[in-house]
Amino acid sequence: MSKPSRKVWLITGASSGFGKSLAEAVIANGDIAVITARRLDRLQAIAQGNEDRVLPLAVDVTDAAARDKAVADTLARFGRIDVLANVAGRGVVGACEEFSLAQLREQMELNFFAAAEMSRAVLPQMRKQGSGNILTVSSIAGLVAMNAAGPYCAAKFAIEGWTESLAIEAKPLGIHVTLVEPGAFRTEFAGGVNMRPVHSIAAYRPMVEPFETYLEGSAGKQAGDPAKAARRMLEVVASDAPPVRLMLGRDAHSIWDATIAKRLEDINSWRARGEDTAFDDAGFEEIKL
């Protein structure tokens, strides 16, 4: 099947941050974009002057009916979906124990279930086409646990595992799936949009306050350029061999390198005892993945 001259993108969270930068890059590249977020006025401003190939839709990605309608509207208008970009998300600032169960569920609903279900909603069309790309924006916090961000890390760890499994399953069908793992970029993430816990426990202040101070001090000063991140995402989609993971930012790579070293040290410190847990007469059979 020949590739379309202009790709059709469906982008969530397109009113700000990575989503807005990606939408602008897609439009500048001459592609077709269906841009979604809760704030329609911001989307309309992005689409202005390109309404023939940019469709703004007010969508709450945690609403199943809204997700399905966005996919249906995209297909009705443009006939196909070449790229899904799962960008919508929200961070947190607070200790694990301070958040309510409802807040934990809200984090999972937005940062895990919405992205997973959005992917499942476009997969039938991509399977029919025999082609497609799914980009899911995770975070370095989807690979590395951080203090004062437990619920966010939990949701991102979950989407990492789910998406990597999907990447393995979808590749033989012509569908490429990529996790995008940014470090600190100059978006609204460091501002006041992050979820705050309903409880405050004084014992956790020494662990939480440094993260709060970092976010407040770094807002608007982060090294990461969202426009460059968007260009990397376009390059992934254009590639014949896109990566399963696109880690963005020197800081993210540095954190990952240090974490891997610590993780291996921790695991290996108990490795002999951990391996010595089989029945005495059991053989060893390596699991093939």
C-alpha positions in Angstrom: 0.0 0.0 0.0 1.4 3.4 -1.0 2.0 6.0 1.7 -0.3 9.0 1.6 1.4 12.3 0.5 0.0 14.0 3.6 -0.4 12.2 6.8 -3.5 12.5 8.9 -2.6 13.2 12.6 -5.0 12.9 15.6 -3.4 14.8 18.5 -4.7 15.0 22.1 -3.7 17.7 24.5 -3.1 20.0 21.6 -4.0 23.3 23.4 -0.7 23.7 25.2 2.8 22.3 25.8 4.0 19.4 23.7 0.7 19.0 22.1 0.5 22.6 20.9 4.1 22.5 19.6 3.4 19.2 17.8 0.3 20.5 16.2 2.1 23.6 15.0 4.9 21.4 13.6 2.5 19.1 11.8 0.6 22.0 10.3 3.9 23.7 9.2 4.9 20.3 7.6 1.8 20.5 5.4 0.1 17.5 7.0 -3.5 17.2 8.1 -4.2 17.5 11.8 -7.2 16.8 14.0 -6.3 18.6 17.2 -8.2 17.9 20.4 -8.3 19.3 24.0 -10.9 20.6 26.4 -10.3 24.3 25.4 -11.8 24.7 21.9 -10.9 28.4 21.7 -7.1 27.7 21.9 -7.5 25.0 19.3 -9.3 27.3 16.9 -6.5 29.8 17.2 -4.0 27.1 16.2 -6.1 26.1 13.2 -6.7 29.7 12.0 -5.8 30.0 8.3 -5.6 26.3 7.8 -9.2 25.2 8.4 -9.2 23.1 5.2 -6.8 20.6 6.8 -7.0 21.3 10.5 -10.0 20.2 12.5 -10.2 21.4 16.1 -12.4 19.3 18.4 -13.3 19.8 22.1 -12.5 16.4 23.6 -12.2 15.2 27.2 -9.9 12.2 26.7 -11.2 10.6 29.9 -14.7 10.3 28.3 -15.1 7.2 26.3 -17.9 8.6 24.1 -15.8 11.7 23.4 -12.8 9.5 22.3 -14.9 7.4 20.0 -16.5 10.5 18.5 -13.1 12.1 17.8 -12.0 9.0 15.9 -15.3 8.9 14.0 -15.1 12.6 13.1 -11.5 12.2 11.9 -12.5 9.3 9.6 -15.6 11.1 8.4 -13.6 14.2 7.5 -10.3 12.8 6.2 -10.9 9.1 5.6 -7.9 7.7 7.5 -5.7 8.1 10.6 -2.0 7.8 10.0 -0.7 9.0 13.3 -2.2 9.1 16.8 -0.3 11.3 19.3 -1.3 10.7 22.9 -0.1 13.9 24.5 -2.8 14.9 27.1 -1.7 14.5 30.7 -1.2 16.1 34.1 1.5 15.9 36.8 1.3 16.0 40.6 3.2 17.5 43.5 2.9 15.7 46.8 3.8 12.6 48.8 2.1 9.3 48.0 0.2 9.1 51.3 -1.2 12.6 50.9 -3.3 11.9 47.8 -6.8 10.6 48.1 -8.0 7.4 46.3 -10.1 9.6 44.0 -6.9 11.5 43.0 -5.0 8.3 42.4 -7.8 7.1 40.1 -7.9 10.4 38.3 -4.2 10.2 37.6 -4.6 6.7 36.2 -7.7 7.7 34.2 -5.9 10.5 32.4 -2.3 9.4 32.2 -2.9 5.7 31.6 -6.5 4.7 30.6 -7.1 7.6 28.3 -4.0 7.0 26.3 -4.5 3.2 26.2 -8.1 3.5 25.2 -7.4 6.2 22.6 -4.8 3.8 21.1 -7.3 1.0 21.1 -9.9 3.2 19.4 -7.6 3.9 16.3 -6.1 0.4 16.0 -9.0 -1.1 14.0 -8.5 1.6 11.3 -4.7 1.3 11.3 -5.0 -2.5 11.0 -7.3 -2.0 8.1 -4.8 0.3 6.5 -1.9 -1.9 7.3 0.0 1.1 8.5 0.2 3.7 11.2 2.2 5.3 14.0 1.2 5.8 17.6 3.2 8.2 19.7 2.5 8.2 23.4 4.1 10.9 25.5 5.3 9.4 28.8 8.1 10.9 30.8 11.5 10.1 32.3 9.3 9.6 35.4 7.8 6.6 33.6 11.1 4.9 33.9 12.5 6.5 37.1 10.5 6.9 40.4 10.7 10.3 41.9 9.8 11.7 45.3 6.7 13.9 45.4 5.4 12.5 42.1 4.3 9.0 43.1 0.8 8.9 41.5 2.2 10.4 38.2 5.1 7.9 38.2 2.6 5.0 38.8 0.5 6.0 35.8 3.4 6.6 33.6 5.1 3.3 34.6 1.8 1.7 33.6 1.5 3.3 30.2 5.2 2.4 29.6 4.5 -1.3 30.1 1.3 -1.4 28.2 2.7 0.6 25.2 5.8 -1.5 25.0 3.7 -4.7 24.8 1.5 -3.0 22.1 4.6 -2.1 20.1 5.6 -5.8 20.0 2.2 -6.9 19.0 1.4 -4.2 16.4 4.8 -4.1 14.5 4.0 -7.2 12.4 0.8 -5.5 11.3 2.6 -2.5 9.9 1.9 -0.3 12.9 4.8 1.4 14.7 4.4 2.4 18.4 6.8 4.8 20.2 7.0 6.0 23.7 8.2 9.6 24.1 10.1 10.1 27.3 10.9 13.8 28.0 13.0 15.3 30.7 12.4 19.0 31.7 10.9 21.0 28.9 9.6 24.6 28.8 5.9 23.8 29.1 3.2 24.4 31.7 4.2 21.2 33.5 6.2 23.2 36.1 3.4 25.7 36.7 0.3 25.5 38.8 -1.6 22.9 36.7 -0.2 20.0 38.6 -2.5 18.1 40.9 -2.0 18.8 44.6 -3.0 16.3 47.4 -6.1 16.8 49.5 -4.1 16.0 52.6 -0.9 17.6 54.0 1.3 15.5 56.3 4.1 17.4 58.0 6.4 14.3 58.1 6.7 14.4 54.3 7.6 18.1 54.0 11.4 17.4 53.8 10.8 15.1 50.9 8.2 17.2 49.1 9.6 20.7 49.5 12.7 20.3 47.4 10.6 19.2 44.4 8.2 22.1 44.9 11.2 24.5 45.0 12.6 23.0 41.9 9.4 23.3 39.9 8.8 26.9 41.1 12.4 27.9 40.3 12.6 26.1 36.9 9.3 27.3 35.5 10.0 29.0 32.2 13.7 28.3 32.4 13.8 24.6 31.5 16.5 23.7 28.9 14.1 21.6 26.8 12.6 23.3 23.7 9.1 21.8 22.9 9.5 22.9 19.2 12.6 20.7 18.9 10.8 17.9 20.6 8.0 18.2 18.1 10.5 18.0 15.2 12.0 14.8 16.7 8.5 13.3 16.8 7.9 14.1 13.1 11.3 12.5 12.3 10.2 9.3 14.2 7.0 9.2 12.1 8.9 9.7 8.9 11.4 7.0 9.7 11.3 3.5 8.2 12.7 2.1 11.5 11.2 4.3 14.4 12.4 3.6 17.9 10.1 2.1 20.6 11.5 4.7 22.9 12.4 8.3 22.1 14.1 9.8 25.2 14.3 13.6 25.0 16.7 15.9 26.8 20.2 15.5 28.1 18.8 15.6 31.6 16.5 12.6 30.9 19.4 10.6 29.5 21.6 11.5 32.5 18.9 10.5 35.0 18.4 7.2 33.1 22.1 6.3 33.1 22.4 7.0 36.8 19.2 5.0 37.6 20.3 2.0 35.6 23.6 1.9 37.4 21.9 2.1 40.8 19.2 -0.4 39.9 21.8 -3.0 38.8 23.8 -2.4 42.0 20.6 -2.9 44.1 19.5 -6.0 42.2 22.9 -7.6 42.1 23.5 -7.1 45.8 20.8 -9.8 46.4 21.1 -11.7 43.1 22.6 -14.9 44.5 19.9 -15.2 47.2 17.2 -14.2 44.7 18.3 -16.9 42.2 18.5 -19.5 44.9 14.8 -20.0 45.1 14.0 -23.0 42.9 13.2 -26.5 43.8 16.4 -28.6 44.3 15.6 -30.8 41.4 14.5 -28.1 39.0 16.4 -27.3 35.9 16.8 -23.8 34.3 14.8 -22.9 31.2 15.3 -19.4 29.8 12.1 -17.6 28.9 12.2 -16.5 25.2 10.6 -13.0 24.6 
